[in-house]
Coordinates of C-alpha atoms in Angstrom, one line a residue:
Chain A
X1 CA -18.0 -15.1 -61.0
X2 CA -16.4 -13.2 -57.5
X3 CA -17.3 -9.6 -57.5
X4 CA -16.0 -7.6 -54.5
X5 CA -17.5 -4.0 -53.6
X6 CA -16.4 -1.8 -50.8
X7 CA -18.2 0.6 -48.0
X8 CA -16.8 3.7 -47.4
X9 CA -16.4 2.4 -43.7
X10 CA -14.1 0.0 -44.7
X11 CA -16.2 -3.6 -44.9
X12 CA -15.9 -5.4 -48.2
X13 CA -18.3 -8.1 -49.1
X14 CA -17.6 -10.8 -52.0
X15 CA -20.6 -11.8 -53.7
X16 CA -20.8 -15.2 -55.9
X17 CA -24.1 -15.7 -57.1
X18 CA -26.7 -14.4 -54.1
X19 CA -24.2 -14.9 -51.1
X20 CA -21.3 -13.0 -49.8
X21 CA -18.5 -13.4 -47.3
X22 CA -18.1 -10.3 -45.7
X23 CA -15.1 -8.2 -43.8
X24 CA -13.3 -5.7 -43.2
X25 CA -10.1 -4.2 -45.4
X26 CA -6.9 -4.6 -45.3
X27 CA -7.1 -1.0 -44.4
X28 CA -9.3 -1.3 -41.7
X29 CA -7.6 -3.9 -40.0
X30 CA -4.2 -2.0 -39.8
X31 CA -6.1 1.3 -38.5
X32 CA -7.5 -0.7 -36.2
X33 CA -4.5 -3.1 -35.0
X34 CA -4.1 -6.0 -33.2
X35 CA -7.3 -7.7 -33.0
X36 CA -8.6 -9.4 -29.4
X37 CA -12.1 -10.1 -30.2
X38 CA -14.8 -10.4 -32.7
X39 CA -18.6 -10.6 -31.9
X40 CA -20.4 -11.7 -34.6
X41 CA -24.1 -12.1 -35.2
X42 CA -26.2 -15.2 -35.0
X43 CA -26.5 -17.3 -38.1
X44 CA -29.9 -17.0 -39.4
X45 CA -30.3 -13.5 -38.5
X46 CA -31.9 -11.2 -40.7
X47 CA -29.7 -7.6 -41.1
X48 CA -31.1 -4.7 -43.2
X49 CA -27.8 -2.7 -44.9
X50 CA -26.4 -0.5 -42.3
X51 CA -27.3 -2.2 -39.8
X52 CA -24.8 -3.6 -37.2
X53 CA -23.5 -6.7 -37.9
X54 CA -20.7 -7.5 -35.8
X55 CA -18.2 -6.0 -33.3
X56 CA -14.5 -5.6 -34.0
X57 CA -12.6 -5.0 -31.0
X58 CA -9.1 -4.2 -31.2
X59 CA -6.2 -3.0 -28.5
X60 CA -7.2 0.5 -28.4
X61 CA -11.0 0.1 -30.0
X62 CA -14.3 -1.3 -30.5
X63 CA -15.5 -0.5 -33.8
X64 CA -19.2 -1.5 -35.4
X65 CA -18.6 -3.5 -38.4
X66 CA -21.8 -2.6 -40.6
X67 CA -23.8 -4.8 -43.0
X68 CA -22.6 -3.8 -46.6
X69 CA -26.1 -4.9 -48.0
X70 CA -29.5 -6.2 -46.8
X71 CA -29.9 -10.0 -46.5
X72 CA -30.0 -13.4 -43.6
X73 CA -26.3 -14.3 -42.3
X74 CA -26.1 -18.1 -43.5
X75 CA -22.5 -18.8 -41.4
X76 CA -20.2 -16.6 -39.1
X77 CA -16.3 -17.3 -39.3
X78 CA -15.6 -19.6 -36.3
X79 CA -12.4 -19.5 -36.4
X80 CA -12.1 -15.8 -35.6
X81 CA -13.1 -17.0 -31.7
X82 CA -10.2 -18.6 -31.0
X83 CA -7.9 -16.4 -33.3
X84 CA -9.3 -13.1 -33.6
X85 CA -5.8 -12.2 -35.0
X86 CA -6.8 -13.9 -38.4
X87 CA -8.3 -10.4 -39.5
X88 CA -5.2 -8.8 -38.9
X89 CA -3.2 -11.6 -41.1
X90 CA -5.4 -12.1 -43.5
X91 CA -8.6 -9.7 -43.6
X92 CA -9.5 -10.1 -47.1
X93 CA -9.4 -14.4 -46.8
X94 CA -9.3 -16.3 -43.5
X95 CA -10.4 -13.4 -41.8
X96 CA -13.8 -12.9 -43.3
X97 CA -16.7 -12.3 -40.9
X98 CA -19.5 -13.3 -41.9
X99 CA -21.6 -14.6 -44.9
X100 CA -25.2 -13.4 -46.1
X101 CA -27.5 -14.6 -48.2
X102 CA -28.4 -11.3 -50.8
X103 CA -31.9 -9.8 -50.4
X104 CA -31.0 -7.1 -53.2
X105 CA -28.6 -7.5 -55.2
X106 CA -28.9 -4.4 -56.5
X107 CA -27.8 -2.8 -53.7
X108 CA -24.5 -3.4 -54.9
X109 CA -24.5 -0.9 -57.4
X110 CA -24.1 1.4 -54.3
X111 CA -20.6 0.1 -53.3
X112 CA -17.6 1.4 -54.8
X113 CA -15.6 -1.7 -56.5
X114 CA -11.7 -2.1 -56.1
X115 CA -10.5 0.7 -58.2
X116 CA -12.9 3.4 -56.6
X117 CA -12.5 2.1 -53.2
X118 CA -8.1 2.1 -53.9
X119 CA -8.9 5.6 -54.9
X120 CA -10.8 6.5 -51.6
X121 CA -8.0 5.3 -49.4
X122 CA -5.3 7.3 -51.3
X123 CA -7.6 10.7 -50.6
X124 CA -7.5 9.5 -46.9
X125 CA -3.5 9.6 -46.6
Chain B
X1 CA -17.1 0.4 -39.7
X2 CA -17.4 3.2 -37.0
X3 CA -14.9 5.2 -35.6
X4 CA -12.2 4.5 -37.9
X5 CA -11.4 8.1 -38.7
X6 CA -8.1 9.4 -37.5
X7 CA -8.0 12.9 -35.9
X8 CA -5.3 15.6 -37.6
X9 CA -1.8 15.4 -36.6
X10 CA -1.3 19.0 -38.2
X11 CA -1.5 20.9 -35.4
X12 CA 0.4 18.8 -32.9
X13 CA 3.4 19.4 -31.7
X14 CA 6.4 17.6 -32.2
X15 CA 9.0 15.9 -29.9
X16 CA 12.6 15.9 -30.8
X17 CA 11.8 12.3 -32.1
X18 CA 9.2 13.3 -34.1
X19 CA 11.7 12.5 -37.0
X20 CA 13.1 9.0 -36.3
X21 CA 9.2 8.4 -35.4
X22 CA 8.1 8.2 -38.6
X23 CA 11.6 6.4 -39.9
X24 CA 10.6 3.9 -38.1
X25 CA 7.6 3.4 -39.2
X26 CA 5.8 4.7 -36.2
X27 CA 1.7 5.4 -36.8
X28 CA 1.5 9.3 -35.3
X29 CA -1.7 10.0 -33.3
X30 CA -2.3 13.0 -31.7
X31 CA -2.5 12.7 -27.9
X32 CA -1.9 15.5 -25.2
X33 CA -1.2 18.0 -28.2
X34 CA 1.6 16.3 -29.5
X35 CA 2.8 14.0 -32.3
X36 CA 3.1 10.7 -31.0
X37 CA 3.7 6.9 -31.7
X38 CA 1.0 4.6 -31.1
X39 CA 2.4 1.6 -32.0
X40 CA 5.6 0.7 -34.3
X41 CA 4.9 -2.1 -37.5
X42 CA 4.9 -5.0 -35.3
X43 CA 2.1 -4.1 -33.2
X44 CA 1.1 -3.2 -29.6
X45 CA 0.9 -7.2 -28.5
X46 CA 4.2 -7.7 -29.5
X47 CA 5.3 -4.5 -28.4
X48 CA 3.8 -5.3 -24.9
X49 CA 5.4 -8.7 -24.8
X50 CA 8.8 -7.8 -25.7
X51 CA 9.1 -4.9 -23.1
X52 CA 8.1 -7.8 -20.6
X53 CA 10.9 -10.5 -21.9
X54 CA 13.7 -8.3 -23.0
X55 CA 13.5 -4.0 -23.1
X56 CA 12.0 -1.1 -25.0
X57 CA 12.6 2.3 -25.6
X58 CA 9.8 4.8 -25.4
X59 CA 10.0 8.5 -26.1
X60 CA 8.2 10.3 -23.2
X61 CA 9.2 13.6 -24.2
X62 CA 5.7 15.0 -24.4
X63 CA 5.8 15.1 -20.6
X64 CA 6.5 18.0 -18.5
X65 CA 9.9 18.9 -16.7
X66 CA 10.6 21.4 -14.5
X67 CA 13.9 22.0 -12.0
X68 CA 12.3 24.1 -8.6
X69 CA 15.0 25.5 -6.8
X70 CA 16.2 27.7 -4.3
X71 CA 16.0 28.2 -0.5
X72 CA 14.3 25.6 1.1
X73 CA 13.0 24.3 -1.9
X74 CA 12.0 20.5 -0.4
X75 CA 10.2 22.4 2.7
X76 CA 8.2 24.5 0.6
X77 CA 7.1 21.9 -2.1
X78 CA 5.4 19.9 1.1
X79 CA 2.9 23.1 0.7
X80 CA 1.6 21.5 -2.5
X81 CA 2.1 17.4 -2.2
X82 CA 1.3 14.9 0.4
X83 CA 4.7 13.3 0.1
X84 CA 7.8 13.8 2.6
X85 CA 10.3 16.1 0.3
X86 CA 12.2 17.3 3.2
X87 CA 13.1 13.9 3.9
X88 CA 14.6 13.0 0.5
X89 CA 17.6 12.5 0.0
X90 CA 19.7 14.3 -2.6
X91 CA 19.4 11.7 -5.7
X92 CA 16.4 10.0 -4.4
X93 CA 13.2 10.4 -5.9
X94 CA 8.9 10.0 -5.1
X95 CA 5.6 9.7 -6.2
X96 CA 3.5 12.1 -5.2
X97 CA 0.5 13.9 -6.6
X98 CA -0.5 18.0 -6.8
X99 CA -4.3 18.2 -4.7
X100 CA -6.6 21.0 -4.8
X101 CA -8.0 22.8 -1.6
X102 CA -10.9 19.8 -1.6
X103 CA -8.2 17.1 -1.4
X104 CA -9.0 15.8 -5.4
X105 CA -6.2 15.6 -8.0
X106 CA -4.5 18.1 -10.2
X107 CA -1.8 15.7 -11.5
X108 CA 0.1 12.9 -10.4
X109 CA 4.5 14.0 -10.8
X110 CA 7.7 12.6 -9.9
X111 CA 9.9 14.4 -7.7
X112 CA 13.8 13.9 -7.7
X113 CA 15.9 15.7 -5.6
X114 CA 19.5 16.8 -6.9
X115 CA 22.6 17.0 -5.5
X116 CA 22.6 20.6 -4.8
X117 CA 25.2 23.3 -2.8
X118 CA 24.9 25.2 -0.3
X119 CA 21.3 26.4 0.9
X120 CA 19.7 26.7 -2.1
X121 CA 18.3 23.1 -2.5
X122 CA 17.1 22.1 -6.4
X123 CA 14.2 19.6 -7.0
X124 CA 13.4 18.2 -10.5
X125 CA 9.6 17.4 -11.5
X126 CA 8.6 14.9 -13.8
X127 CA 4.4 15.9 -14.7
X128 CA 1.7 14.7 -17.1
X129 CA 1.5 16.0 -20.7
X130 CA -2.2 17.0 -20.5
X131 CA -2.0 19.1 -17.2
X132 CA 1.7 20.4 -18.0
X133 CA 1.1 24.0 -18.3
X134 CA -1.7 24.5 -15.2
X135 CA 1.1 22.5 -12.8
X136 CA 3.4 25.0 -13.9
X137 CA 0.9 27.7 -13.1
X138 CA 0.1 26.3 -9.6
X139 CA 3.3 26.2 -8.9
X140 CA 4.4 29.1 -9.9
X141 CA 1.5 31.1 -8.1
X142 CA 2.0 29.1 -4.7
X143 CA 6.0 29.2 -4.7
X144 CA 7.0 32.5 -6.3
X145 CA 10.1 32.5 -3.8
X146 CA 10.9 29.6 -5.7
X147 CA 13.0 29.3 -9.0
X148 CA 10.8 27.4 -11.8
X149 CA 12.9 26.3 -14.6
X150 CA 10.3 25.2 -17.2
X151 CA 13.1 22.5 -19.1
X152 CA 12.0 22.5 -22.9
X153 CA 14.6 22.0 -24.5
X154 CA 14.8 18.5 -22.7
X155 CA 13.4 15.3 -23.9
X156 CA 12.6 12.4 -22.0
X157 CA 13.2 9.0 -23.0
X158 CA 12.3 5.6 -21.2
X159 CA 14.1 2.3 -21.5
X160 CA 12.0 -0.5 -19.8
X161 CA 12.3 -4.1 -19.5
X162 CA 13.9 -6.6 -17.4
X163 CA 17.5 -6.6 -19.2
X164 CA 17.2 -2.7 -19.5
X165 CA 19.9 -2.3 -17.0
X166 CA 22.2 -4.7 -18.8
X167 CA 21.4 -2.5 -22.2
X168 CA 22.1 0.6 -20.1
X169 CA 25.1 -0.3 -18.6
X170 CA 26.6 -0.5 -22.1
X171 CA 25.9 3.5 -22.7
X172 CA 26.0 4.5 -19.1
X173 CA 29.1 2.9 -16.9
X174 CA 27.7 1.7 -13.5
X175 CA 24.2 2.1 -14.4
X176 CA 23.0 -1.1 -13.6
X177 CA 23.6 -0.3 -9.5
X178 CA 21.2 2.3 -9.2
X179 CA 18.3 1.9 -6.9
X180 CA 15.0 2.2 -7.3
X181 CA 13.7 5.4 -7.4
X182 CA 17.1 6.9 -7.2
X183 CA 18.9 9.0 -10.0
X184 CA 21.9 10.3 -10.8
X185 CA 23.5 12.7 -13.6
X186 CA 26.0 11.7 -16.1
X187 CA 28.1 14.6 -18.6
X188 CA 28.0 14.2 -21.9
X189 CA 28.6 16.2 -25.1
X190 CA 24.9 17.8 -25.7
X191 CA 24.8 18.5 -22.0
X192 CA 24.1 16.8 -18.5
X193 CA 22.0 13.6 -18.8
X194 CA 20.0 12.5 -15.6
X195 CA 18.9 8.3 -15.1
X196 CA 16.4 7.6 -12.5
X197 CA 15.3 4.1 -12.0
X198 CA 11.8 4.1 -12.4
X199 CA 9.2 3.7 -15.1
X200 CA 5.4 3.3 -16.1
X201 CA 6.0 -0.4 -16.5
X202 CA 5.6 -2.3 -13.6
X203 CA 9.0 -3.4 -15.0
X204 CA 12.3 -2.7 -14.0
X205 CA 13.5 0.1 -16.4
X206 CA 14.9 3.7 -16.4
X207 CA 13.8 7.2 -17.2
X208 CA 16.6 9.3 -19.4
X209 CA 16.5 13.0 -19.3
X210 CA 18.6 14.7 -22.0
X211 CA 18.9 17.5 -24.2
X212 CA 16.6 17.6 -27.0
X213 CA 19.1 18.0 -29.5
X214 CA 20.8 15.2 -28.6
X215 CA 17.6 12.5 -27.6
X216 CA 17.6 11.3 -31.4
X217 CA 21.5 10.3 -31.4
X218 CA 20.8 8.5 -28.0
X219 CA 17.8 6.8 -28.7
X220 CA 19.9 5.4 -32.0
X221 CA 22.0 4.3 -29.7
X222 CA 19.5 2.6 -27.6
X223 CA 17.8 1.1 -30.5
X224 CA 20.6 0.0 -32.1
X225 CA 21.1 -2.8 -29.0
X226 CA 19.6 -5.9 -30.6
X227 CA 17.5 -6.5 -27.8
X228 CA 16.0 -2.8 -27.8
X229 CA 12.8 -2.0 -29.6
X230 CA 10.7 0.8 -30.4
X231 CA 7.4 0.9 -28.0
X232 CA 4.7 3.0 -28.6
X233 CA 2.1 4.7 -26.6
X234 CA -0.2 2.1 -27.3
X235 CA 2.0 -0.6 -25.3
X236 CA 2.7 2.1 -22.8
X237 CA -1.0 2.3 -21.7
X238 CA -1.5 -2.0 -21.5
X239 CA 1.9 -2.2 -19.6
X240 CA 0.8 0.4 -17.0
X241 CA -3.1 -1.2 -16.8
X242 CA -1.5 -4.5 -15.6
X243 CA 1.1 -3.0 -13.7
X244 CA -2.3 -1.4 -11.6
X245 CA -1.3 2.3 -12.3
X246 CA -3.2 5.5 -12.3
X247 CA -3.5 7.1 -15.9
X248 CA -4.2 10.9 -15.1
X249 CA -7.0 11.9 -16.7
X250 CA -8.7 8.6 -16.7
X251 CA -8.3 6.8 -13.5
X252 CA -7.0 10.0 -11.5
X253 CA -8.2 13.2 -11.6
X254 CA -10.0 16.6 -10.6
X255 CA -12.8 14.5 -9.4
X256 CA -11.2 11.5 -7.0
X257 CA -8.7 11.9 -3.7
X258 CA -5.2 9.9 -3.2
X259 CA -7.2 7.8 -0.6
X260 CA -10.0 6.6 -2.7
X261 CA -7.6 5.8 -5.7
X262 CA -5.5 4.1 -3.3
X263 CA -2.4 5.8 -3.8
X264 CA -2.4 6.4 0.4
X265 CA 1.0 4.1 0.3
X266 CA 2.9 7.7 -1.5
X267 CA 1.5 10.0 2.1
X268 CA 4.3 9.4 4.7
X269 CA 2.5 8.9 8.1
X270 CA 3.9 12.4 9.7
X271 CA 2.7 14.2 6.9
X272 CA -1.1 12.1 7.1
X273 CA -1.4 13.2 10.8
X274 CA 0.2 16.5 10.7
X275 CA -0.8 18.2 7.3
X276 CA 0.5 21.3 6.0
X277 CA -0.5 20.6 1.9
X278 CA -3.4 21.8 -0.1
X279 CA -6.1 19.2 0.5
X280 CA -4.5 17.9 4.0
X281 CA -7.8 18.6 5.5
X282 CA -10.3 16.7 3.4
X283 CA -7.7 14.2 2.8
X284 CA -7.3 13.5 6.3
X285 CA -11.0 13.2 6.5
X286 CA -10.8 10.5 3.9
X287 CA -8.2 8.7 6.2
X288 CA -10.0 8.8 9.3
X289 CA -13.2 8.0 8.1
X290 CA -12.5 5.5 5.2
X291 CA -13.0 6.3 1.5
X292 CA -17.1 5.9 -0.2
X293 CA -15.7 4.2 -2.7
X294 CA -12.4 2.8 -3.7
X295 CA -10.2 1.8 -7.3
X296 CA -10.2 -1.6 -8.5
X297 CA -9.3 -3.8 -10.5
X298 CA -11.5 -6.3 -12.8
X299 CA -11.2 -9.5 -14.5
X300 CA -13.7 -10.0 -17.6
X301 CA -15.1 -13.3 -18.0
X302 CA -15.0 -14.3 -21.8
X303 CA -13.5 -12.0 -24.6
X304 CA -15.6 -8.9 -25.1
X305 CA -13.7 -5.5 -23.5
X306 CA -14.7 -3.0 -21.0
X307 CA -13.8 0.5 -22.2
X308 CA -13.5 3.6 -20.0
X309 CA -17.2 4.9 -18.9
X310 CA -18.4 1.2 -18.7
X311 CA -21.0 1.0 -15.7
X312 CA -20.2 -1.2 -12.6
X313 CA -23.3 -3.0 -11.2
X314 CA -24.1 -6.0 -8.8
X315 CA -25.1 -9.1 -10.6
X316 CA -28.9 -7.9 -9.5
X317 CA -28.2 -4.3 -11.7
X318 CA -27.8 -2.2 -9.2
X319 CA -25.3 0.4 -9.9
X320 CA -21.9 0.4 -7.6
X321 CA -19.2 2.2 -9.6
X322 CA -17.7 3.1 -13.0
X323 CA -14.5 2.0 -15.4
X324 CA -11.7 4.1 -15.8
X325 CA -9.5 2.4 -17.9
X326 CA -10.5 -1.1 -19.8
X327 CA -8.3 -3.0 -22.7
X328 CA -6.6 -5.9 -23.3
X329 CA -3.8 -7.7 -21.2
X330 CA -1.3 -9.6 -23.6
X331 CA 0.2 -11.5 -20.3
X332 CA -3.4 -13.0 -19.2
X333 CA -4.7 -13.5 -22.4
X334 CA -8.1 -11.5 -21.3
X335 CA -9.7 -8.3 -20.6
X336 CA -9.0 -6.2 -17.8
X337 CA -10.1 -3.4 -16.2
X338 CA -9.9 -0.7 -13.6
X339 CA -11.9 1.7 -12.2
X340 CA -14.1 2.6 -8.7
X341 CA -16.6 0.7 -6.6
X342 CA -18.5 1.4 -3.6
X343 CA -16.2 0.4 -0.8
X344 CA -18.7 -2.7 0.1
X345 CA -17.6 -4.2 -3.1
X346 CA -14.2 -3.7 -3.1
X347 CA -13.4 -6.8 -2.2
X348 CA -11.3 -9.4 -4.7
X349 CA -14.0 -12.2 -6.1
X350 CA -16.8 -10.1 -5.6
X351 CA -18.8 -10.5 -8.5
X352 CA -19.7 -7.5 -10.4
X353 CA -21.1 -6.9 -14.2
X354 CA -19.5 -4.6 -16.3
X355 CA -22.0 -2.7 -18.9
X356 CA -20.4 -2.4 -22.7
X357 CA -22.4 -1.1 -25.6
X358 CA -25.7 -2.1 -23.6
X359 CA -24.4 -5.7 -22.9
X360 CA -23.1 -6.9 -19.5
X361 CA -20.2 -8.2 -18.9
X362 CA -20.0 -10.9 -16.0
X363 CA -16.6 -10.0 -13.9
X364 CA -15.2 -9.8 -10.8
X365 CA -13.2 -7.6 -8.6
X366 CA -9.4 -8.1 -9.0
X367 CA -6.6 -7.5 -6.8
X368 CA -3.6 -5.0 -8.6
X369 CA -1.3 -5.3 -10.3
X370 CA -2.6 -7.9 -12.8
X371 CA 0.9 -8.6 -13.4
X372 CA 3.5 -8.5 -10.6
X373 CA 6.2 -5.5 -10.8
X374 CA 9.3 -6.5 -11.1
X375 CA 11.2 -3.1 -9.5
X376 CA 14.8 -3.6 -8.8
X377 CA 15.2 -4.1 -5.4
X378 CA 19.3 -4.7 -5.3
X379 CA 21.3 -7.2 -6.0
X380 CA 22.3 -10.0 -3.3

C-alpha cells in the first residue's frame, strides 16, 4: 500500500512498507522554475527529519530540500544529473529525489496527506 | 524546502501592462516596487533561447524616463556623466553612468539626444527602476536651469532578438535601418513614439517608448507576430549576464567606480584627461594609477551555481574578490558568473574557487561577454 504525506515546505515522500521516494511538489517545482541542478546526498547517509537533504537549484534559486522524516537514504535519483529538468516534468514520478529507509514511521502522522496539503496550497493563492 | 515563500505583490505598483501580464499568464513578482513578470508559462530557458533564435518583447516600463531640456542642455549634463553629450548628435544616443563626488556609481542611464530647435537643446534619459527617484533628485538639484520632465505616463517596451528588426519593420516603416544606438520618433494616434536601437540583450533589438495608454495595444501588436514572445524579467537578467552587462545594484553601485567595473570604454578620452564631472578627480586617479581590483567574469566547473555574495578565493583559500551576479547560462549549458577580483587575478584562465553554501566551487576567470553581442552594425 502507497501512502503519500506532505511538508508544509513542499517535499512529499511516498512510503511503501518502511522506504520512501522522496521530492518535491508539483507546486514547488513551478515556484521554483526551470531546474539546472540537483545535489543530492550520499547513499547510505543517515538524515534525522529536518535535516538537509539535498539542494534544488533552479534559474533564479537554490532552495534546501529538507528530509520529510528521519531515516538512511538507500538510492539517489541519477538520472536528475544529467536531466535536472525531470523535476520540472514530472516532480511527483521521474523526478523523485531520493529514497530512505524509515527510522519512525510514526513520524508520518506529522505530515499532512493529499487533501490537507491541497488545502494548504489553496490558502497560499 | 527553504525560501519558497513569495513576497506580496499588494503594494506594488503597476505598469500599464500589468493587465495583459497576467492574461498571459505571466508569474508577478515584486521587484523595484513594481508588479512584474518573471517568467511567462514556458519558462525562463526557453524564454532565454527564443530571444537568442528569433525575438521577444519585454515590458521595461518600471524604468525611469525623463526629457532634460533647455539651453545648453548637452553642456551642462557633462557636469554629472563621464560621457561626451556635447558631442552627440541629435538622434544618437550613449551609455553613461551618474558618479558621486568619490567617483562611485549612482546609476548607470541611457542618454538620447532629440532633434531639437533653436537653442534650447532636449536630451531624453533612460534610468534604473530602483534608483529612479534619487536620479531625478540629483539632477534636479545640480541642473535647476534645466527643464526636467519626469515622463510617467510613458511606458517602455523592448523587442529583442536577431529578427526583431524584421518584426519591427512590419509596425514601424524603415525601422530596420536604424543604427545602433541611434533613435528616432515616429507619430502615432496615442502620441509620439520614440525607437532607439539598443537593448539589455547583447542582441540586436530595440527599445519602444510610448504612451502608457497606448503600450498595451502595441505590445498586442508585437505579440501577435508569430515569431514574438512574451519575456520576463527572469530571461532579462540571464540574457544581460552572458551579454557581460552591469546590473545596477548588483554588479554596479554606490560602492565601485566606472574603471574598476570596466565600463572605461563609455569615458571619451577628452573628457578622461580633462574632467569637468562629479567624480572626474578620483576617477582620473583610477585611470592613471590602474584599478585594485577589476569585474570578471567566471566559468563554474560542474553544475552547482554561484549566487551573488559568493566569495572569490585562490585555489590555496586566500580571499581575492566577491560575486556580483551568478545563475545559469542556457547558451553554455553551465554556470556563470561575474563579479570583482584583485587586479593580479584578473586574468582569463586564472583559476579561482568560488564559495556556495560553504562548498567551493573550482572555476576560472572568464573573458566577457559569455556570449558574443550581436549589435547591428549596418548592412553591406
Amino acid at each position: 500500500m502507497t501512502t503519500i504525506r506532505y511538508t508544509k515546505d513542499h517535499e512529499y515522500i511516498r512510503v511503501e512498507g518502511d522506504t520512501g521516494l522522496v521530492g518535491i511538489t508539483d507546486y514547488a517545482q513551478a515556484q521554483l522554475g526551470d531546474i539546472v541542478f540537483v545535489e543530492l546526498p550520499k547513499v547510505g547517509k543517515r538524515l534525522k527529519r529536518g535535516d538537509e537533504a539535498a539542494v534544488v537549484e533552479s534559474v533564479k534559486a537554490a532552495s534546501e530540500v529538507m528530509a520529510p522524516v528521519s531515516g538512511d537514504v538507500v538510492a539517489v535519483n541519477d538520472a536528475l544529473e544529467g536531466t535536472p529538468g525531470l523535476v520540472n516534468a514530472d516532480a511527483a514520478g521521474e523526478g523523485w529525489f531520493l529514497e530512505l529507509r524509515l527510522t519512525d514511521t510514526t513520524e508520518l502522522d506529522g505530515l499532512m496527506d493529499e487533501a490537507a496539503y491541497r488545502a494548504f496550497v489553496a490558502s497560499l493563492d | 524546502m527553504s525560501d519558497l515563500a513569495t513576497p506580496s505583490l499588494s503594494e506594488a505598483a503597476r505598469t500599464p501592462l500589468y493587465d495583459l501580464h497576467c492574461a498571459l499568464g505571466a508569474r508577478m513578482v515584486a521587484f523595484a516596487g513594481y508588479a512584474m513578470p518573471l517568467q511567462y508559462a514556458s519558462g525562463i530557458i526557453a524564454e532565454h533561447f527564443h530571444v537568442r533564435a528569433q525575438a521577444g518583447l519585454f515590458d521595461v516600463s518600471h524604468m525611469g524616463q525623463a526629457l532634460l531640456e533647455g539651453p545648453s542642455a548637452a553642456r551642462r549634463l557633462e557636469a554629472l556623466v563621464p560621457a561626451a553629450v556635447v558631442t552627440l548628435a541629435p538622434g544618437r544616443m550613449r551609455y553613461t553612468q551618474f558618479l558621486d563626488s568619490d567617483g562611485h556609481i549612482l546609476d548607470d542611464l541611457m542618454v538620447a539626444r532629440l532633434p531639437g530647435e533653436g537653442a534650447s537643446e532636449c536630451l531624453s534619459l533612460v534610468v534604473n527602476a530602483g534608483p529612479k527617484a534619487q536620479d531625478f533628485a540629483h539632477l534636479a538639484e545640480h541642473l535647476p536651469e534645466l527643464s526636467l520632465t519626469i515622463e510617467k505616463d510613458r511606458a517602455l517596451l523592448a523587442l529583442q532578438g536577431p529578427i526583431a528588426a524584421a518584426v519591427l519593420a512590419r509596425h514601424f516603416s524603415g525601422i530596420e535601418t536604424l543604427p545602433f544606438m541611434a533613435a528616432a520618433t515616429f507619430p502615432s494616434e496615442g502620441g509620439e513614439v520614440r525607437i532607439s536601437r539598443s537593448g539589455y540583450t547583447g542582441e540586436d533589438g530595440f527599445e519602444i517608448s510610448l504612451a502608457a495608454e497606448s503600450a498595451p495595444a502595441v505590445a498586442e501588436r508585437l505579440l501577435a507576430e508569430p515569431e514574438v514572445r512574451p519575456i520576463g524579467l527572469g530571461a532579462r537578467d540571464s540574457l544581460r549576464l552572458e551579454a557581460g552587462l552591469c546590473l545596477y545594484g548588483h554588479d554596479i553601485d554606490r560602492t565601485t567606480d566606472p574603471v574598476e567595473a570596466g565600463l572605461l570604454w563609455s569615458i571619451p578620452e577628452h573628457r578622461r584627461r580633462s574632467g569637468g564631472y562629479l567624480g572626474a578627480d578620483p576617477v582620473s586617479k583610477a585611470i592613471v594609477e590602474g584599478p585594485a581590483r577589476r569585474r570578471v567574469g567566471f566559468l563554474i566547473e560542474g553544475k552547482a551555481l554561484a549566487r551573488e555574495g559568493a566569495i572569490v578565493t585562490t585555489p590555496d583559500g586566500a580571499e581575492i574578490g566577491v560575486v556580483t551576479s551568478g545563475g545559469f547560462s542556457p547558451c553554455l549549458g553551465r554556470p556563470i558568473a561575474m563579479g570583482y577580483v584583485e587586479t593580479s587575478f584578473a586574468e582569463p584562465t586564472t583559476p579561482v574557487r568560488l564559495s556556495a553554501r560553504g562548498k567551493a566551487l573550482e572555476a576560472h576567470v572568464a573573458a566577457l561577454p559569455f556570449v558574443a553581442h550581436h549589435y547591428f552594425r549596418g548592412s553591406r
